[in-house]
Coordinates of C-alpha atoms and ligand atoms in Angstrom, one line a residue:
M1 CA 68.6 -61.0 30.0
K2 CA 67.5 -57.5 31.3
K3 CA 68.6 -56.4 27.9
M4 CA 66.4 -59.2 26.3
K5 CA 63.3 -58.0 28.5
I6 CA 63.4 -54.0 27.6
K7 CA 63.3 -55.0 24.2
Q8 CA 60.3 -57.0 24.1
A9 CA 58.7 -54.5 25.6
L10 CA 60.0 -52.1 23.5
L11 CA 58.4 -54.2 20.7
L12 CA 54.8 -54.5 22.6
I13 CA 54.6 -50.7 23.1
C14 CA 55.3 -49.6 18.9
L15 CA 53.2 -52.2 17.6
S16 CA 50.5 -51.5 20.6
L17 CA 50.4 -47.8 19.0
F18 CA 51.4 -49.0 15.6
V19 CA 47.5 -51.0 15.7
L20 CA 45.9 -47.6 17.7
S21 CA 46.9 -45.2 14.8
C22 CA 45.9 -47.7 12.3
S23 CA 42.6 -47.8 14.2
K24 CA 42.9 -44.4 15.3
S25 CA 42.7 -43.6 11.2
D26 CA 40.5 -46.4 10.7
E27 CA 37.7 -44.5 13.3
E28 CA 39.2 -41.8 11.6
V29 CA 37.9 -42.2 8.2
A30 CA 34.5 -43.7 8.9
V31 CA 32.9 -40.1 10.2
I32 CA 33.9 -36.0 8.6
A33 CA 34.1 -33.6 10.8
G34 CA 31.4 -31.4 9.6
V35 CA 29.8 -29.6 6.6
P36 CA 31.0 -27.3 4.8
S37 CA 28.4 -23.7 5.1
A38 CA 29.8 -21.6 1.8
Y39 CA 29.5 -18.0 1.4
A40 CA 28.2 -15.8 -0.6
A41 CA 29.7 -14.9 -3.8
V42 CA 32.2 -12.0 -4.4
N43 CA 34.8 -10.8 -7.6
L44 CA 31.7 -10.9 -9.0
T45 CA 32.3 -9.8 -13.2
D46 CA 30.4 -11.0 -16.2
S47 CA 31.6 -13.8 -16.5
G48 CA 32.5 -15.4 -13.1
F49 CA 33.2 -14.6 -8.8
T50 CA 34.6 -16.3 -6.6
A51 CA 33.3 -19.1 -4.6
N52 CA 34.5 -19.7 -1.0
W53 CA 33.6 -21.8 2.2
T54 CA 34.3 -22.6 5.4
R55 CA 36.7 -24.8 6.3
V56 CA 36.1 -28.0 8.0
Y57 CA 38.4 -30.2 11.1
R58 CA 40.9 -32.2 9.1
A59 CA 39.0 -32.3 5.6
D60 CA 41.5 -33.4 3.1
N61 CA 39.2 -31.2 -0.1
Y62 CA 36.1 -30.0 -1.0
L63 CA 33.9 -31.4 -4.0
L64 CA 32.6 -28.3 -5.6
D65 CA 29.2 -27.8 -7.6
V66 CA 27.4 -25.9 -9.9
S67 CA 24.7 -25.6 -11.7
T68 CA 22.0 -23.2 -13.9
T69 CA 19.5 -24.9 -11.8
A70 CA 18.6 -24.8 -7.9
D71 CA 18.3 -28.9 -8.7
F72 CA 21.6 -29.1 -9.3
S73 CA 19.9 -31.1 -12.2
T74 CA 22.2 -30.5 -14.5
L75 CA 25.9 -29.4 -13.1
L76 CA 28.5 -27.3 -15.4
P77 CA 31.1 -29.7 -16.8
N78 CA 34.2 -28.1 -14.9
Y79 CA 32.4 -28.1 -11.7
N80 CA 30.2 -31.2 -11.8
E81 CA 31.6 -32.8 -8.3
L82 CA 35.2 -30.4 -8.6
S83 CA 37.7 -31.6 -6.1
V84 CA 39.0 -28.3 -4.5
N85 CA 42.2 -28.5 -1.7
A86 CA 41.2 -24.8 -0.7
L87 CA 38.5 -22.5 0.2
T88 CA 38.1 -20.9 -2.1
I89 CA 38.1 -21.1 -5.8
D90 CA 37.6 -18.7 -8.6
I91 CA 34.7 -19.9 -11.0
E92 CA 35.2 -18.9 -14.7
G93 CA 33.7 -19.3 -17.7
L94 CA 29.9 -18.3 -17.2
D95 CA 27.3 -16.7 -18.9
S96 CA 26.5 -12.7 -17.7
G97 CA 23.3 -12.1 -17.4
T98 CA 22.9 -15.9 -16.2
T99 CA 21.7 -16.9 -12.5
Y100 CA 24.5 -19.8 -11.2
Y101 CA 24.0 -21.9 -8.0
Y102 CA 27.0 -23.3 -6.0
R103 CA 27.6 -26.2 -2.9
V104 CA 30.3 -28.0 -1.8
R105 CA 30.7 -31.1 0.5
A106 CA 33.6 -32.0 2.3
V107 CA 35.7 -34.9 1.8
R108 CA 37.5 -36.9 4.1
G109 CA 39.5 -40.5 2.7
E110 CA 36.3 -42.5 1.7
S111 CA 34.1 -40.5 3.9
I112 CA 32.2 -37.1 1.9
S113 CA 29.6 -34.5 3.8
T114 CA 26.3 -33.7 2.8
F115 CA 26.0 -30.3 1.2
S116 CA 26.8 -27.5 2.6
N117 CA 23.8 -24.4 2.0
V118 CA 23.3 -23.9 -2.0
I119 CA 24.5 -20.3 -2.8
V120 CA 22.2 -18.3 -5.8
T121 CA 24.7 -16.0 -8.0
E122 CA 23.5 -13.9 -10.6
I123 CA 26.4 -13.1 -13.4
I124 CA 26.4 -9.7 -13.6
S125 CA 24.8 -8.5 -17.7
T126 CA 27.7 -7.1 -19.8
G127 CA 25.6 -5.2 -22.0
P128 CA 23.6 -1.8 -21.5
E129 CA 20.2 -2.3 -19.2
P130 CA 16.8 -2.2 -20.9
T131 CA 15.7 1.3 -21.5
T132 CA 12.1 -0.1 -22.3
A133 CA 9.7 2.9 -19.7
L134 CA 8.2 1.5 -16.5
K135 CA 4.2 2.6 -17.3
E136 CA 4.8 0.8 -20.8
A137 CA 5.9 -2.8 -19.6
A138 CA 3.4 -2.3 -15.9
N139 CA -0.4 -3.1 -15.9
F140 CA -0.6 -0.3 -13.4
N141 CA -0.1 3.0 -12.3
V142 CA 4.2 3.7 -12.0
G143 CA 4.7 6.8 -9.8
M144 CA 7.5 9.4 -9.0
I145 CA 7.9 12.7 -6.9
V146 CA 7.6 15.6 -8.2
R147 CA 9.3 19.5 -7.0
S148 CA 7.3 22.5 -8.6
N149 CA 10.9 23.5 -9.7
R150 CA 11.4 20.4 -11.6
L151 CA 9.3 19.9 -14.5
T152 CA 10.9 20.7 -17.6
G153 CA 14.0 19.6 -18.8
I154 CA 15.0 15.8 -19.3
T155 CA 13.4 15.1 -15.4
S156 CA 10.1 16.1 -16.7
D157 CA 11.4 13.7 -20.2
I158 CA 11.7 10.7 -18.4
I159 CA 8.7 11.2 -15.8
L160 CA 6.5 11.3 -19.2
R161 CA 8.4 9.0 -20.8
E162 CA 7.9 6.3 -17.6
Y163 CA 4.4 7.1 -15.7
D164 CA 1.8 7.6 -15.0
N165 CA 1.3 8.5 -11.3
I166 CA 3.2 11.3 -9.5
T167 CA 3.5 13.2 -6.3
S168 CA 4.8 16.2 -4.5
E169 CA 7.2 15.6 -2.7
Y170 CA 7.0 17.7 -0.3
E171 CA 5.0 21.2 -1.6
M172 CA 2.1 19.8 -0.9
K173 CA 2.3 19.3 3.0
M174 CA 0.9 22.1 5.3
D175 CA 4.4 24.3 6.3
Q176 CA 4.7 24.8 2.5
M177 CA 0.9 25.7 1.5
Y178 CA -0.3 27.1 5.1
P179 CA 3.0 29.1 5.7
S180 CA 1.3 32.0 7.8
K181 CA -2.1 32.0 9.5
G182 CA -5.1 32.9 7.5
T183 CA -2.4 33.6 4.1
Y184 CA -2.5 30.2 1.7
D185 CA 0.3 30.0 -0.5
F186 CA -0.5 27.2 -3.3
T187 CA 1.6 29.0 -6.0
A188 CA 4.0 25.3 -6.4
V189 CA 1.1 23.3 -6.2
D190 CA -0.7 25.0 -9.0
K191 CA 2.3 24.3 -11.4
I192 CA 2.6 20.3 -10.2
V193 CA -1.5 20.6 -10.5
K194 CA -0.9 22.5 -14.6
Y195 CA 1.3 19.6 -15.2
A196 CA -0.3 16.6 -14.1
T197 CA -3.5 18.2 -16.2
D198 CA -1.6 19.1 -19.4
N199 CA 0.7 15.9 -19.3
N200 CA -2.6 13.6 -18.1
L201 CA -0.8 12.7 -14.8
N202 CA -2.5 11.0 -12.2
L203 CA -1.4 13.4 -9.5
H204 CA -2.0 12.1 -5.6
G205 CA -2.0 15.0 -2.7
H206 CA 0.4 13.9 -0.1
A207 CA -0.2 15.4 2.8
L208 CA -2.6 17.2 4.3
I209 CA -2.0 16.0 7.7
W210 CA 1.7 15.3 9.0
H211 CA 3.3 15.7 12.6
N212 CA 6.6 16.8 10.3
S213 CA 5.3 19.3 8.1
V214 CA 3.4 21.7 10.1
P215 CA 4.2 25.5 10.5
S216 CA 5.5 26.8 13.3
W217 CA 2.2 28.9 13.7
V218 CA 0.7 26.1 13.6
T219 CA 2.7 24.0 16.4
N220 CA 2.8 27.6 18.8
F221 CA -1.2 27.9 18.0
V222 CA -2.3 30.6 19.7
G223 CA -5.9 29.7 20.3
T224 CA -8.4 27.0 21.9
D225 CA -8.4 24.0 21.1
A226 CA -11.7 24.6 19.1
E227 CA -10.3 27.1 17.6
F228 CA -7.9 25.9 16.4
E229 CA -9.9 22.5 15.3
T230 CA -12.2 25.2 13.3
M231 CA -9.4 26.1 11.6
V232 CA -7.8 22.4 10.6
K233 CA -11.7 22.0 9.2
E234 CA -11.1 25.1 7.4
Y235 CA -7.6 24.5 6.1
I236 CA -8.7 20.8 5.1
T237 CA -11.8 22.1 3.2
T238 CA -9.8 24.9 1.6
V239 CA -7.3 22.7 0.2
V240 CA -9.1 20.2 -1.2
T241 CA -12.2 22.0 -1.9
R242 CA -9.6 24.1 -4.5
Y243 CA -7.6 20.9 -6.2
K244 CA -11.3 19.1 -6.3
G245 CA -11.2 16.8 -9.5
K246 CA -7.5 16.9 -10.2
V247 CA -6.0 15.3 -7.1
K248 CA -7.2 12.7 -7.7
S249 CA -6.6 10.9 -4.4
W250 CA -5.2 12.7 -0.9
D251 CA -2.7 11.5 2.0
V252 CA -5.6 12.9 4.8
V253 CA -3.3 12.1 7.4
N254 CA 0.5 10.7 7.5
E255 CA 2.7 8.5 10.1
A256 CA -0.4 8.9 12.8
V257 CA 0.6 5.5 14.8
D258 CA 3.4 6.0 17.3
D259 CA 6.2 4.0 16.7
G260 CA 7.3 1.8 19.8
S261 CA 5.9 3.7 22.6
G262 CA 2.8 0.8 23.0
N263 CA 0.6 3.8 22.5
P264 CA -1.7 3.6 18.8
L265 CA -1.6 7.1 18.2
R266 CA 1.4 9.5 18.5
N267 CA 1.1 12.6 20.3
S268 CA 0.8 14.9 17.8
I269 CA -0.1 18.5 17.9
F270 CA -3.5 17.6 16.1
K271 CA -3.9 14.7 18.9
Q272 CA -3.4 17.2 21.5
K273 CA -5.5 19.8 20.6
M274 CA -8.6 17.8 19.0
G275 CA -8.3 14.5 20.9
N276 CA -8.0 10.4 20.0
D277 CA -10.8 11.1 17.1
Y278 CA -8.6 13.5 15.4
I279 CA -8.0 11.8 12.4
K280 CA -12.1 10.7 11.8
K281 CA -13.0 14.3 11.2
C282 CA -10.1 15.2 9.1
Y283 CA -11.3 12.6 6.9
Q284 CA -15.1 13.7 7.3
W285 CA -14.1 16.9 6.4
A286 CA -11.9 15.8 2.8
R287 CA -14.9 14.0 2.3
A288 CA -17.2 16.4 2.0
A289 CA -15.1 18.7 0.5
D290 CA -14.4 16.1 -2.8
P291 CA -16.4 13.1 -2.5
A292 CA -15.4 11.4 -6.0
C293 CA -11.7 11.7 -4.3
K294 CA -10.0 9.4 -2.9
L295 CA -9.1 9.2 0.6
F296 CA -5.8 7.3 1.9
Y297 CA -3.6 6.7 5.5
N298 CA 0.2 6.4 4.2
D299 CA 2.6 5.1 7.4
Y300 CA 5.5 3.9 7.1
N301 CA 7.5 0.7 9.1
F302 CA 4.2 -1.1 7.8
A303 CA 5.7 -3.9 6.1
S304 CA 8.9 -4.0 8.6
S305 CA 6.7 -4.2 12.2
A306 CA 3.5 -6.1 13.4
T307 CA 2.7 -4.0 16.0
K308 CA 2.7 -0.7 14.0
R309 CA 1.2 -2.7 10.6
A310 CA -1.8 -4.0 12.9
A311 CA -2.3 -0.7 14.1
I312 CA -2.5 1.0 10.9
F313 CA -5.2 -1.7 10.1
K314 CA -6.9 -0.7 13.3
I315 CA -7.4 3.0 12.1
A316 CA -8.8 2.1 8.8
D317 CA -11.1 -0.3 10.4
D318 CA -12.5 2.6 12.3
L319 CA -12.3 4.8 9.4
K320 CA -14.0 2.4 7.2
K321 CA -17.1 1.9 9.5
D322 CA -18.1 5.5 8.2
N323 CA -16.8 4.7 4.5
L324 CA -14.3 7.3 5.1
I325 CA -11.1 5.8 3.9
D326 CA -10.2 4.3 0.0
G327 CA -6.7 2.8 0.7
L328 CA -3.4 2.2 2.6
G329 CA -0.1 3.8 1.7
A330 CA 2.9 1.6 2.6
Q331 CA 5.4 3.8 2.4
M332 CA 8.7 1.4 1.6
H333 CA 11.6 3.5 2.6
I334 CA 13.0 0.2 2.3
S335 CA 16.9 -2.0 2.4
Y336 CA 18.5 -4.5 0.5
K337 CA 18.1 -6.7 3.5
G338 CA 14.7 -6.3 3.8
P339 CA 11.8 -6.4 5.1
A340 CA 11.0 -9.5 3.8
A341 CA 8.7 -10.7 1.3
S342 CA 6.3 -12.4 3.8
E343 CA 6.4 -9.0 5.8
I344 CA 5.1 -6.9 2.4
Q345 CA 2.8 -9.4 1.4
A346 CA 1.6 -9.5 4.9
V347 CA 0.9 -5.6 4.3
V348 CA -1.2 -6.2 1.1
D349 CA -2.9 -9.2 1.8
G350 CA -4.3 -6.8 5.0
T351 CA -5.2 -4.2 2.7
V352 CA -6.6 -6.6 0.2
S353 CA -8.9 -8.1 2.8
R354 CA -10.0 -4.5 3.3
N355 CA -11.2 -4.4 -0.2
L356 CA -9.3 -0.9 -0.1
L357 CA -6.4 0.3 -2.8
M358 CA -2.7 -0.5 -2.0
H359 CA -0.2 2.3 -2.9
F360 CA 3.5 1.5 -2.4
A361 CA 3.8 5.2 -2.3
E362 CA 7.5 6.2 -1.4
L363 CA 9.5 3.2 -2.4
D364 CA 13.2 3.5 -1.9
I365 CA 15.8 1.0 -1.6
Q366 CA 19.0 1.2 0.8
A367 CA 22.6 -0.5 -0.9
N368 CA 24.6 0.6 2.0
P369 CA 21.5 0.8 4.9
D370 CA 25.1 -0.6 6.9
N371 CA 27.3 2.1 5.9
N372 CA 30.1 -0.2 4.7
L373 CA 30.4 0.7 1.4
T374 CA 32.2 3.6 -0.3
S375 CA 30.8 2.7 -3.8
L376 CA 27.9 0.9 -5.3
T377 CA 29.5 -2.5 -6.0
P378 CA 28.2 -5.1 -8.4
E379 CA 27.1 -7.7 -6.2
R380 CA 25.1 -5.2 -4.3
A381 CA 23.7 -3.2 -7.1
I382 CA 22.4 -7.2 -8.0
E383 CA 21.2 -7.7 -4.4
Q384 CA 19.4 -4.2 -4.6
K385 CA 18.3 -5.0 -8.2
N386 CA 16.3 -8.6 -6.9
K387 CA 14.8 -6.1 -3.7
Y388 CA 13.3 -4.0 -6.4
K389 CA 12.5 -6.7 -8.5
E390 CA 10.9 -8.6 -5.3
V391 CA 8.6 -5.4 -4.5
V392 CA 7.5 -4.9 -7.7
K393 CA 6.3 -8.7 -7.7
I394 CA 4.5 -8.5 -4.8
F395 CA 3.0 -5.6 -5.7
N396 CA 2.2 -7.1 -9.7
A397 CA 0.4 -9.6 -7.9
I398 CA -2.3 -7.8 -6.3
P399 CA -5.7 -7.9 -7.5
A400 CA -6.3 -4.8 -10.3
A401 CA -8.9 -3.6 -8.4
N402 CA -6.9 -3.3 -5.7
Q403 CA -3.7 -1.7 -7.2
Y404 CA -3.3 2.5 -6.6
A405 CA 0.0 2.6 -7.5
L406 CA 3.8 1.6 -7.1
T407 CA 5.8 4.7 -6.5
V408 CA 9.0 5.4 -6.3
W409 CA 10.9 8.0 -4.0
G410 CA 13.2 9.9 -6.1
M411 CA 14.8 9.6 -9.2
R412 CA 18.7 10.3 -9.7
D413 CA 20.1 8.4 -6.5
S414 CA 21.8 11.4 -5.2
E415 CA 18.4 13.9 -5.0
S416 CA 17.2 11.0 -2.3
W417 CA 16.2 12.1 0.6
L418 CA 18.3 9.7 2.4
L419 CA 21.3 10.7 1.9
D420 CA 20.4 13.7 4.2
F421 CA 18.9 11.3 6.5
W422 CA 21.2 8.9 6.9
G423 CA 24.4 11.0 6.7
H424 CA 26.2 9.5 4.3
I425 CA 26.4 7.9 0.4
D426 CA 23.6 5.6 -0.8
W427 CA 21.9 4.5 -3.7
P428 CA 18.6 3.6 -3.1
L429 CA 16.7 4.7 -6.3
M430 CA 16.9 3.8 -10.0
Y431 CA 19.2 6.6 -12.4
N432 CA 22.0 7.4 -12.1
E433 CA 23.5 11.0 -11.8
D434 CA 23.5 10.8 -15.9
Y435 CA 20.2 9.9 -15.3
S436 CA 21.1 6.6 -17.5
V437 CA 18.9 3.8 -15.4
K438 CA 20.8 1.6 -13.2
K439 CA 20.3 -2.5 -12.4
S440 CA 17.4 -1.3 -10.5
H441 CA 15.5 -0.5 -13.2
T442 CA 16.0 -3.5 -14.6
G443 CA 14.9 -5.5 -11.5
F444 CA 11.9 -3.3 -11.4
L445 CA 11.2 -4.3 -14.8
E446 CA 12.1 -7.9 -14.3
G447 CA 9.5 -7.7 -11.4
L448 CA 6.8 -7.1 -14.4
K449 CA 7.0 -10.0 -16.1
Ligands
G3I501 O1 13.5 24.0 -2.0 C1 13.5 24.5 -0.6 C2 15.0 25.3 -1.0 O2 14.4 26.5 -2.2 C3 14.7 26.0 0.6 O3 16.5 27.0 0.1 C4 14.9 25.0 1.5 C5 15.1 25.7 2.4 O4 14.5 25.7 3.2 O5 14.6 24.0 1.6 C6 14.0 23.6 0.3 O6 13.0 22.9 0.8 C7 13.2 21.3 1.5 C8 12.3 19.8 0.5 O7 12.6 19.2 1.3 C9 13.6 20.1 -0.8 O8 14.4 19.6 -0.2 C10 11.7 21.2 2.6 O9 12.4 22.5 3.4 C11 12.1 19.9 3.3 O10 11.5 20.2 4.1 C12 11.0 19.3 2.4 O11 11.9 17.7 3.8 C13 11.2 17.1 2.2 C14 10.2 15.9 3.8 O12 9.8 15.1 3.4 C15 9.3 17.1 5.0 O13 8.4 17.6 3.5 C16 11.8 15.8 1.7 O14 12.4 16.3 0.5 C17 10.8 14.4 1.7 O15 11.4 13.2 0.7 C18 10.1 14.1 3.0 O16 9.6 13.1 2.3 C19 8.6 12.4 3.7 C20 7.3 11.9 3.0 O17 6.6 13.3 2.9 C21 6.7 11.1 4.0 N1 7.3 10.0 4.7 C22 8.4 10.3 4.9 C23 9.8 10.7 3.7 C24 11.0 11.2 4.2 O18 10.9 12.2 5.5

């Protein structure tokens, strides 16, 4: 009798466990635990890439969609809800130079999750990059920086073929033109001016007043503040007069806005010795020396900092009251990660709304801002290309009357100031070491379409 009762109890326990497991599986089938997150494509080749995504708790498998359209209206035959029992898959047989989109869903029994985020990726084009000359494709002036000892050979060939604007990288700054008190040295500038004149290039003067290019005798000026101001007036008047009609525009003051201190103006020696209105004085002297010259204010982080952007526009508004400014230069030392298109657009909108000329004055786009690459990978080359395309697209959409120029701050990657500045390898520009064009150059061209 006792044994019988034990058997009955055990049977009852097994039965309830069975019911529980069934009801549990019914309960489980009802709801899929989560939605996968898709990662950026990796292992890009000229015919495919690797897709991968996050694991969803207790998912049986995943459904993968690949399309050439962002709305997935048409799915690739082999990738139409393809069931994948893994978190990664090599997608192959794709067309080079084409953009693809992929997304995934998780499956558990009868239950399917909603779609993951969509990943966009461009398949590397196998062929050589197009070599269309930028200035032939652009409806605005395309600029390159120059040095007086690089105005010959292939560097010059490329400048003359692709560019209609030039900016002196460093030789038209105070420390170079005015190396000692009362003694100017215009040797390099005269060479650059002659090169521009001989080749019908528009020469942008950069930069009369900049805290980072002050000769030591000015830093350690011997004399009163009044004598300092007289010296600056004579310097600006001498330089602008000398190149009147040849230098079509000047960055009269560069980088006057302070970073992060909350004070609108950097405490430069010019501010210290001439007062807060030093900026207006410098523009007055430049305007008086060459009334036809376009006067610009130039600065960095114009897009990436809303605070700085507001301070720059305040300077512009103050100068505009006395018709002392014609344009704004956004340096555009950026990276493939940012600033966002909306921030760059805010620079343009504020400039155009003030009816000023827009100069994207020093464009370079870091491909390795986090120093996590030892070579320019195909994936990163495409991301950089897309950022060049985005920037050019924004500039290209500016009303013609407000487009001054889009100047790139260097030719070959190895020549970029960024390599010394950040102390690590990067590939921020549009030409390889052998002067062949990179994907970033293609991105520039695509931004013009
Ligand atoms: O070419 C001479 C060389 O002959 C000499 O031996 C050597 C040592 O004195 O100097 C060389 O010139 C240097 C030049 O770069 C070329 O390398 C100058 O000293 C050096 O001051 C100059 O630095 C320039 C810097 O501005 C300061 O003028 C960079 O090339 C230039 O890319 C950089 O550009 C600035 C923009 O004007 C303003 N926005 C930021 C941007 C980056 O700092």
